């Protein structure tokens, strides 16, 4: 519905000149297109100043980059520290923004607390201890934010980095097997029955075999009646330029299973555009391709970029991308000025490509009625 009607309603010409910071045009364009435009943020960015101003004015959705991870919330077993997460949720509430809860169960990097290894080593039954701690985590965190955080990444990156198999290094895989995924979703559903529950996966865009593994996992979960509502494709284009057609096909394959989809952690190092006459213009085209892919799939609810500006991106510290720093992968540059990619995404949201194929007369008549209503003067 949204992807069909938006182009005819919103085909007004759009200025493409450079924008001053905090114009709010991106947020307005996302609202008009009916999708979320989100950003990963840290509590330190919320203090009054130019970063907080941009976070509030340009985005409809916030994802805590680290503040809602288990490691950030639980400094010790049974001890909780919600200051950073609360600050982000309060900020979003105050600015009319959605929060994507990120992330409950993640067996990699700082997804689990540093104390977990000792805790499991000391347990008489490590698998049962991990199961109990995970249940406590989900109950505590989802319960705390019930009604305020409407979307959760319940399970993050269950697959190995470079294959479609379960991540063999995850403590969840090792101790609980694939069943931990179904258990986590059931627990999250019980803790907040109104929340939309996502599985979030990384680096499938350039790896067809890994995407096939993701589809197989999703099919198995759905066949078992697991309360899975959506799948996030992270969109860290570390392995090459984003291919809009591939991304769209992947989003469509997931949507065909009755799921919501989102692009949840988008960034694009400029590395892949070296050699182009205008590196940032080429990056902007790739960003436009990603936005268009989402808009073409009605089940695609949002696009979140993984950080506010090029001044602060995880890619500049991640080997081997760190060797190419500055990677400049985001929508705002290191001075917080909007980049060409900002204008490109905004323009796609305002005037997406028209629907492919022929419309029935009934659909055309519906469009005509909506267009007439949209152009009527507002009621007094
Ligand atoms: O909290 C400590 C802080 O006390 C210390 O002073 C500081 C010194 O370096 O480190 C801080 O922890 C860092 C944390 O970010 C918060 O800044 C960790 O070392 C660092 O490893 C951690 O990196 C985060 C990474 O996840 C962890 O793997 C990145 O910021 C974050 O962007 C990244 O996000 C993940 C998504 O959650 C899941 N998908 C992949 C994505 C990129 O890895």
Short mmCIF file of C-alpha atoms and ligand atoms in Angstrom, two decimals:
data_model
loop_
_atom_site.label_atom_id
_atom_site.label_comp_id
_atom_site.label_asym_id
_atom_site.label_seq_id
_atom_site.Cartn_x
_atom_site.Cartn_y
_atom_site.Cartn_z
CA UNK A 1 0.00 0.00 0.00
CA UNK A 2 2.63 2.50 1.12
CA UNK A 3 5.02 1.75 -1.73
CA UNK A 4 2.20 1.90 -4.26
CA UNK A 5 0.68 5.23 -3.30
CA UNK A 6 3.64 7.25 -2.14
CA UNK A 7 5.04 8.16 -5.55
CA UNK A 8 1.82 9.63 -6.83
CA UNK A 9 1.19 11.62 -3.70
CA UNK A 10 4.68 12.91 -3.16
CA UNK A 11 6.10 13.53 -6.57
CA UNK A 12 6.73 17.25 -5.93
CA UNK A 13 10.13 18.55 -7.05
CA UNK A 14 12.72 18.46 -4.28
CA UNK A 15 15.64 20.83 -3.77
CA UNK A 16 18.96 19.00 -3.81
CA UNK A 17 21.23 21.83 -2.66
CA UNK A 18 23.42 21.30 0.41
CA UNK A 19 21.44 21.67 3.59
CA UNK A 20 22.32 23.36 6.83
CA UNK A 21 22.49 20.92 9.75
CA UNK A 22 19.25 20.03 11.50
CA UNK A 23 16.96 20.95 8.65
CA UNK A 24 14.69 18.09 9.62
CA UNK A 25 14.12 17.21 5.99
CA UNK A 26 15.16 13.58 6.35
CA UNK A 27 12.77 12.97 9.22
CA UNK A 28 9.97 14.70 7.32
CA UNK A 29 10.65 12.64 4.21
CA UNK A 30 10.58 9.38 6.18
CA UNK A 31 7.29 10.33 7.79
CA UNK A 32 5.84 11.12 4.36
CA UNK A 33 7.06 7.80 2.97
CA UNK A 34 5.63 5.92 5.93
CA UNK A 35 8.86 4.31 7.09
CA UNK A 36 11.20 4.80 10.02
CA UNK A 37 14.56 6.46 9.48
CA UNK A 38 16.69 5.50 12.45
CA UNK A 39 20.14 6.05 13.91
CA UNK A 40 22.33 4.23 16.41
CA UNK A 41 23.20 6.47 19.32
CA UNK A 42 25.09 6.47 22.61
CA UNK A 43 23.92 8.18 25.82
CA UNK A 44 26.87 10.60 25.67
CA UNK A 45 25.42 12.11 22.50
CA UNK A 46 22.21 13.23 24.21
CA UNK A 47 23.66 16.19 26.08
CA UNK A 48 22.32 19.46 24.63
CA UNK A 49 24.41 20.36 21.60
CA UNK A 50 24.64 19.86 17.86
CA UNK A 51 24.68 16.05 17.99
CA UNK A 52 21.55 15.84 20.12
CA UNK A 53 19.88 18.41 17.87
CA UNK A 54 20.57 16.27 14.80
CA UNK A 55 19.49 13.04 16.48
CA UNK A 56 16.19 14.65 17.38
CA UNK A 57 15.45 16.54 14.20
CA UNK A 58 16.59 14.12 11.50
CA UNK A 59 15.48 10.69 12.70
CA UNK A 60 12.20 9.01 13.62
CA UNK A 61 13.82 6.07 15.43
CA UNK A 62 16.76 5.48 17.80
CA UNK A 63 18.74 2.29 18.38
CA UNK A 64 21.02 2.15 21.41
CA UNK A 65 24.40 1.35 19.83
CA UNK A 66 25.65 -0.36 23.00
CA UNK A 67 23.57 0.82 25.98
CA UNK A 68 20.96 -1.99 25.88
CA UNK A 69 23.40 -4.85 25.47
CA UNK A 70 23.57 -7.32 28.33
CA UNK A 71 27.17 -6.25 29.03
CA UNK A 72 26.07 -2.63 29.47
CA UNK A 73 22.97 -3.40 31.55
CA UNK A 74 24.39 -5.96 33.98
CA UNK A 75 27.77 -5.04 35.56
CA UNK A 76 27.51 -8.17 37.76
CA UNK A 77 25.12 -11.12 38.03
CA UNK A 78 21.77 -9.87 39.28
CA UNK A 79 22.95 -6.23 39.31
CA UNK A 80 21.32 -3.87 36.85
CA UNK A 81 22.37 -0.47 35.55
CA UNK A 82 19.76 1.24 33.42
CA UNK A 83 20.98 4.84 33.39
CA UNK A 84 22.22 4.91 29.79
CA UNK A 85 19.33 2.90 28.37
CA UNK A 86 16.80 4.99 30.29
CA UNK A 87 18.37 8.18 28.98
CA UNK A 88 17.99 6.99 25.40
CA UNK A 89 14.38 5.89 25.89
CA UNK A 90 13.52 9.19 27.61
CA UNK A 91 15.17 11.16 24.81
CA UNK A 92 13.23 9.23 22.18
CA UNK A 93 9.97 9.67 24.06
CA UNK A 94 10.60 13.38 24.39
CA UNK A 95 11.16 13.70 20.68
CA UNK A 96 8.37 11.43 19.48
CA UNK A 97 10.77 8.73 18.29
CA UNK A 98 10.55 4.96 18.25
CA UNK A 99 13.22 2.86 19.99
CA UNK A 100 14.59 -0.33 18.43
CA UNK A 101 15.68 -2.38 21.45
CA UNK A 102 19.15 -3.75 20.65
CA UNK A 103 19.89 -6.42 21.65
CA UNK A 104 18.83 -9.16 24.07
CA UNK A 105 20.67 -12.36 23.10
CA UNK A 106 23.99 -11.95 21.29
CA UNK A 107 26.79 -14.45 21.74
CA UNK A 108 29.57 -12.38 20.19
CA UNK A 109 31.77 -9.37 21.05
CA UNK A 110 30.31 -7.33 23.91
CA UNK A 111 26.91 -9.00 23.57
CA UNK A 112 27.56 -11.00 26.75
CA UNK A 113 29.00 -9.55 29.97
CA UNK A 114 32.61 -10.15 30.88
CA UNK A 115 31.55 -11.99 34.05
CA UNK A 116 29.53 -14.63 32.17
CA UNK A 117 32.46 -16.98 31.56
CA UNK A 118 33.33 -17.22 35.27
CA UNK A 119 29.68 -17.58 36.19
CA UNK A 120 29.19 -20.51 33.83
CA UNK A 121 32.49 -22.13 34.81
CA UNK A 122 31.40 -22.07 38.46
CA UNK A 123 27.94 -23.54 37.76
CA UNK A 124 27.19 -27.21 38.36
CA UNK A 125 25.01 -27.17 35.25
CA UNK A 126 26.33 -24.43 32.93
CA UNK A 127 23.56 -24.90 30.35
CA UNK A 128 20.82 -24.47 32.95
CA UNK A 129 22.65 -21.46 34.44
CA UNK A 130 22.86 -19.80 31.01
CA UNK A 131 19.18 -20.56 30.38
CA UNK A 132 18.18 -19.03 33.71
CA UNK A 133 20.36 -15.93 33.26
CA UNK A 134 18.99 -15.38 29.75
CA UNK A 135 15.41 -15.69 30.97
CA UNK A 136 16.13 -13.20 33.76
CA UNK A 137 17.69 -10.81 31.25
CA UNK A 138 14.69 -10.91 28.94
CA UNK A 139 12.12 -10.64 31.71
CA UNK A 140 13.94 -7.75 33.37
CA UNK A 141 14.75 -5.69 30.29
CA UNK A 142 11.69 -6.27 28.11
CA UNK A 143 9.49 -5.98 31.18
CA UNK A 144 11.07 -2.67 32.20
CA UNK A 145 10.46 -1.09 28.80
CA UNK A 146 7.13 -2.77 27.98
CA UNK A 147 4.99 -0.26 26.12
CA UNK A 148 7.96 2.08 25.55
CA UNK A 149 10.23 -0.04 23.34
CA UNK A 150 7.96 -1.45 20.64
CA UNK A 151 10.57 -3.40 18.67
CA UNK A 152 13.30 -5.73 19.93
CA UNK A 153 16.25 -7.44 18.32
CA UNK A 154 15.60 -10.54 20.43
CA UNK A 155 18.40 -12.60 18.91
CA UNK A 156 21.33 -10.94 17.18
CA UNK A 157 23.67 -12.65 14.72
CA UNK A 158 22.87 -16.30 15.45
CA UNK A 159 24.87 -17.40 12.41
CA UNK A 160 28.62 -17.66 11.93
CA UNK A 161 30.26 -14.60 10.39
CA UNK A 162 30.95 -16.28 7.05
CA UNK A 163 28.51 -19.17 6.72
CA UNK A 164 24.87 -20.10 7.14
CA UNK A 165 25.63 -22.38 10.09
CA UNK A 166 24.88 -21.46 13.70
CA UNK A 167 27.76 -19.47 15.20
CA UNK A 168 29.98 -22.19 16.68
CA UNK A 169 31.71 -19.72 19.01
CA UNK A 170 28.55 -18.45 20.69
CA UNK A 171 28.01 -19.70 24.25
CA UNK A 172 24.31 -19.95 23.43
CA UNK A 173 24.99 -22.34 20.53
CA UNK A 174 27.55 -24.28 22.51
CA UNK A 175 25.48 -24.80 25.66
CA UNK A 176 21.87 -24.67 24.47
CA UNK A 177 21.92 -25.53 20.76
CA UNK A 178 19.49 -24.00 18.29
CA UNK A 179 16.66 -24.21 20.84
CA UNK A 180 17.91 -21.05 22.57
CA UNK A 181 16.44 -18.98 19.76
CA UNK A 182 12.88 -20.27 20.19
CA UNK A 183 13.17 -19.95 23.98
CA UNK A 184 14.30 -16.33 23.74
CA UNK A 185 11.45 -15.34 21.42
CA UNK A 186 8.83 -17.05 23.58
CA UNK A 187 10.20 -15.33 26.69
CA UNK A 188 10.22 -11.91 24.99
CA UNK A 189 6.65 -12.39 23.74
CA UNK A 190 5.51 -13.18 27.28
CA UNK A 191 7.39 -10.19 28.74
CA UNK A 192 5.72 -7.73 26.32
CA UNK A 193 3.01 -9.22 24.12
CA UNK A 194 2.69 -5.95 22.17
CA UNK A 195 6.33 -5.72 21.04
CA UNK A 196 7.45 -6.65 17.54
CA UNK A 197 10.17 -9.27 17.80
CA UNK A 198 13.08 -9.37 15.35
CA UNK A 199 15.95 -11.66 14.55
CA UNK A 200 18.84 -9.48 13.35
CA UNK A 201 21.58 -10.83 11.09
CA UNK A 202 24.76 -9.43 9.61
CA UNK A 203 26.76 -9.71 6.40
CA UNK A 204 24.22 -11.68 4.39
CA UNK A 205 24.04 -9.08 1.64
CA UNK A 206 27.29 -10.24 0.02
CA UNK A 207 27.05 -13.91 1.02
CA UNK A 208 24.32 -15.89 -0.78
CA UNK A 209 25.15 -19.06 1.19
CA UNK A 210 24.77 -17.24 4.48
CA UNK A 211 21.47 -15.74 3.35
CA UNK A 212 20.27 -19.25 2.42
CA UNK A 213 21.18 -20.37 5.93
CA UNK A 214 19.22 -17.46 7.36
CA UNK A 215 16.15 -18.39 5.31
CA UNK A 216 16.43 -22.02 6.43
CA UNK A 217 16.63 -20.93 10.07
CA UNK A 218 13.67 -18.57 9.68
CA UNK A 219 11.59 -21.29 8.01
CA UNK A 220 12.37 -23.74 10.80
CA UNK A 221 11.42 -21.17 13.46
CA UNK A 222 8.14 -20.31 11.73
CA UNK A 223 7.31 -23.99 11.23
CA UNK A 224 7.76 -24.47 14.97
CA UNK A 225 5.41 -21.58 15.76
CA UNK A 226 8.14 -19.36 17.20
CA UNK A 227 6.78 -15.81 17.72
CA UNK A 228 9.10 -14.19 15.19
CA UNK A 229 7.66 -11.00 13.65
CA UNK A 230 10.54 -9.67 11.63
CA UNK A 231 14.07 -10.03 10.35
CA UNK A 232 16.61 -7.25 10.31
CA UNK A 233 19.33 -7.18 7.69
CA UNK A 234 22.07 -5.08 9.20
CA UNK A 235 23.45 -3.56 6.01
CA UNK A 236 27.09 -3.20 7.02
CA UNK A 237 28.42 -3.08 3.47
CA UNK A 238 31.98 -4.03 4.43
CA UNK A 239 32.54 -6.45 1.59
CA UNK A 240 31.68 -4.27 -1.37
CA UNK A 241 29.26 -1.76 -2.84
CA UNK A 242 25.61 -2.28 -1.91
CA UNK A 243 23.65 -4.00 -4.67
CA UNK A 244 20.06 -2.71 -4.57
CA UNK A 245 18.67 -5.60 -6.63
CA UNK A 246 20.21 -8.25 -4.37
CA UNK A 247 19.04 -6.44 -1.26
CA UNK A 248 15.51 -6.06 -2.60
CA UNK A 249 15.36 -9.76 -3.50
CA UNK A 250 16.46 -10.68 0.02
CA UNK A 251 13.90 -8.37 1.62
CA UNK A 252 11.19 -9.79 -0.65
CA UNK A 253 12.13 -13.38 0.22
CA UNK A 254 11.71 -12.62 3.92
CA UNK A 255 8.54 -10.58 3.39
CA UNK A 256 7.05 -13.49 1.43
CA UNK A 257 7.15 -15.45 4.69
CA UNK A 258 4.80 -12.93 6.28
CA UNK A 259 7.56 -11.12 8.18
CA UNK A 260 8.39 -7.47 8.62
CA UNK A 261 11.86 -6.51 7.48
CA UNK A 262 14.14 -3.59 8.29
CA UNK A 263 17.63 -2.50 7.38
CA UNK A 264 18.98 -2.11 10.87
CA UNK A 265 22.65 -1.06 10.89
CA UNK A 266 23.41 0.61 7.58
CA UNK A 267 26.85 2.02 6.81
CA UNK A 268 29.05 2.12 3.71
CA UNK A 269 32.80 2.71 3.81
CA UNK A 270 34.00 4.94 0.99
CA UNK A 271 36.61 2.33 0.10
CA UNK A 272 34.29 0.84 -2.52
CA UNK A 273 33.95 4.15 -4.33
CA UNK A 274 37.64 4.97 -4.69
CA UNK A 275 38.30 5.46 -8.38
CA UNK A 276 34.96 7.14 -8.99
CA UNK A 277 35.25 10.78 -10.07
CA UNK A 278 33.28 11.89 -7.00
CA UNK A 279 33.56 9.43 -4.13
CA UNK A 280 30.79 10.94 -2.01
CA UNK A 281 28.42 11.21 -4.99
CA UNK A 282 29.00 7.52 -5.74
CA UNK A 283 28.38 6.67 -2.09
CA UNK A 284 25.16 8.69 -2.26
CA UNK A 285 23.98 6.61 -5.23
CA UNK A 286 24.55 3.42 -3.27
CA UNK A 287 22.63 4.85 -0.32
CA UNK A 288 19.79 5.71 -2.71
CA UNK A 289 19.78 2.13 -4.00
CA UNK A 290 19.38 0.80 -0.46
CA UNK A 291 16.57 3.24 0.35
CA UNK A 292 14.81 2.34 -2.91
CA UNK A 293 15.11 -1.38 -2.14
CA UNK A 294 13.36 -0.87 1.21
CA UNK A 295 10.64 1.32 -0.29
CA UNK A 296 9.96 -1.26 -2.99
CA UNK A 297 9.00 -3.85 -0.37
CA UNK A 298 5.86 -2.91 1.57
CA UNK A 299 6.92 -5.03 4.56
CA UNK A 300 10.11 -2.96 4.94
CA UNK A 301 9.40 -0.75 7.91
CA UNK A 302 12.60 1.16 8.31
CA UNK A 303 16.22 1.99 7.64
CA UNK A 304 18.62 2.64 10.51
CA UNK A 305 22.11 4.03 9.98
CA UNK A 306 24.83 2.76 12.35
CA UNK A 307 25.94 6.04 13.81
CA UNK A 308 25.29 9.74 13.41
CA UNK A 309 28.41 11.08 11.74
CA UNK A 310 31.72 10.13 10.17
CA UNK A 311 33.44 11.52 13.27
CA UNK A 312 32.46 8.45 15.23
CA UNK A 313 32.11 5.13 13.42
CA UNK A 314 32.98 1.65 14.65
CA UNK A 315 34.53 0.92 11.23
CA UNK A 316 37.51 3.17 11.91
CA UNK A 317 38.59 0.85 14.73
CA UNK A 318 37.66 -2.47 13.10
CA UNK A 319 40.49 -4.34 11.42
CA UNK A 320 40.90 -4.49 8.42
CA UNK A 321 38.67 -1.45 7.73
CA UNK A 322 40.75 0.52 10.24
CA UNK A 323 43.58 0.45 7.70
CA UNK A 324 41.40 2.56 5.38
CA UNK A 325 40.27 5.11 7.98
CA UNK A 326 38.64 7.52 7.71
CA UNK A 327 35.93 5.26 6.28
CA UNK A 328 33.34 8.07 6.13
CA UNK A 329 30.41 5.63 5.99
CA UNK A 330 27.48 7.71 7.30
CA UNK A 331 25.02 10.46 6.33
CA UNK A 332 26.73 13.35 8.15
CA UNK A 333 30.41 14.25 7.84
CA UNK A 334 32.87 14.77 10.68
CA UNK A 335 31.69 18.39 11.08
CA UNK A 336 28.07 17.20 11.25
CA UNK A 337 27.27 18.67 7.83
CA UNK A 338 24.92 16.57 5.68
CA UNK A 339 26.70 14.62 2.93
CA UNK A 340 25.40 13.88 -0.56
CA UNK A 341 24.10 10.57 0.83
CA UNK A 342 21.76 12.53 3.11
CA UNK A 343 20.15 14.30 0.16
CA UNK A 344 20.03 11.08 -1.85
CA UNK A 345 18.11 9.17 0.83
CA UNK A 346 15.80 12.11 1.45
CA UNK A 347 15.02 12.40 -2.26
CA UNK A 348 14.27 8.69 -2.64
CA UNK A 349 11.93 8.86 0.34
CA UNK A 350 10.14 11.84 -1.16
CA UNK A 351 9.84 10.50 -4.68
CA UNK A 352 10.33 6.75 -4.86
CA UNK A 353 10.22 5.01 -8.20
CA UNK A 354 6.69 4.45 -9.51
CA UNK A 355 5.21 0.99 -9.10
CA UNK A 356 6.32 -1.54 -11.69
CA UNK A 357 3.72 -3.09 -14.01
CA UNK A 358 0.16 -2.17 -14.91
CA UNK A 359 -2.49 -1.06 -12.43
CA UNK A 360 -6.12 -2.17 -12.48
CA UNK A 361 -8.75 0.57 -13.03
CA UNK A 362 -9.88 0.03 -9.43
CA UNK A 363 -6.36 0.69 -8.13
CA UNK A 364 -6.05 3.72 -10.38
CA UNK A 365 -9.39 5.08 -9.14
CA UNK A 366 -8.26 4.60 -5.54
CA UNK A 367 -5.06 6.49 -6.25
CA UNK A 368 -7.06 9.30 -7.85
CA UNK A 369 -9.30 9.62 -4.79
CA UNK A 370 -6.34 9.66 -2.43
CA UNK A 371 -4.50 12.20 -4.52
CA UNK A 372 -7.57 14.46 -4.65
CA UNK A 373 -7.97 14.20 -0.88
CA UNK A 374 -4.28 14.91 -0.33
CA UNK A 375 -4.39 18.06 -2.45
CA UNK A 376 -7.63 19.38 -0.93
CA UNK A 377 -7.22 22.38 1.39
CA UNK A 378 -7.03 21.33 5.04
CA UNK A 379 -10.34 21.55 6.96
CA UNK A 380 -10.79 24.72 9.03
O1 LIG B 1 32.41 0.42 27.56
C1 LIG B 1 33.81 0.52 27.35
C2 LIG B 1 34.32 1.73 28.00
O2 LIG B 1 34.18 1.60 29.38
C3 LIG B 1 35.80 1.93 27.60
O3 LIG B 1 36.24 3.15 28.10
C4 LIG B 1 35.97 1.91 26.09
C5 LIG B 1 37.43 2.00 25.67
O4 LIG B 1 37.59 1.56 24.34
O5 LIG B 1 35.45 0.72 25.58
C6 LIG B 1 34.07 0.61 25.86
O6 LIG B 1 33.50 -0.52 25.27
C7 LIG B 1 33.41 -0.48 23.87
C8 LIG B 1 31.95 -0.37 23.45
O7 LIG B 1 31.85 -0.48 22.06
C9 LIG B 1 31.31 0.93 23.90
O8 LIG B 1 31.97 2.01 23.29
C10 LIG B 1 34.02 -1.75 23.33
O9 LIG B 1 35.42 -1.76 23.60
C11 LIG B 1 33.80 -1.88 21.86
O10 LIG B 1 34.19 -3.17 21.42
C12 LIG B 1 32.32 -1.72 21.58
O11 LIG B 1 32.14 -1.83 20.18
C13 LIG B 1 30.80 -1.96 19.75
C14 LIG B 1 30.60 -3.32 19.10
O12 LIG B 1 29.28 -3.44 18.61
C15 LIG B 1 30.86 -4.46 20.06
O13 LIG B 1 31.07 -5.56 19.34
C16 LIG B 1 30.51 -0.88 18.75
O14 LIG B 1 30.53 0.39 19.42
C17 LIG B 1 29.13 -1.08 18.12
O15 LIG B 1 28.97 -0.20 17.04
C18 LIG B 1 29.02 -2.50 17.60
O16 LIG B 1 27.71 -2.69 17.10
C19 LIG B 1 27.46 -3.98 16.53
C20 LIG B 1 25.99 -4.27 16.74
O17 LIG B 1 25.67 -4.18 18.11
C21 LIG B 1 25.61 -5.63 16.18
N1 LIG B 1 25.98 -5.73 14.79
C22 LIG B 1 27.37 -5.43 14.50
C23 LIG B 1 27.74 -4.05 15.03
C24 LIG B 1 29.15 -3.73 14.68
O18 LIG B 1 30.05 -4.61 15.33
#
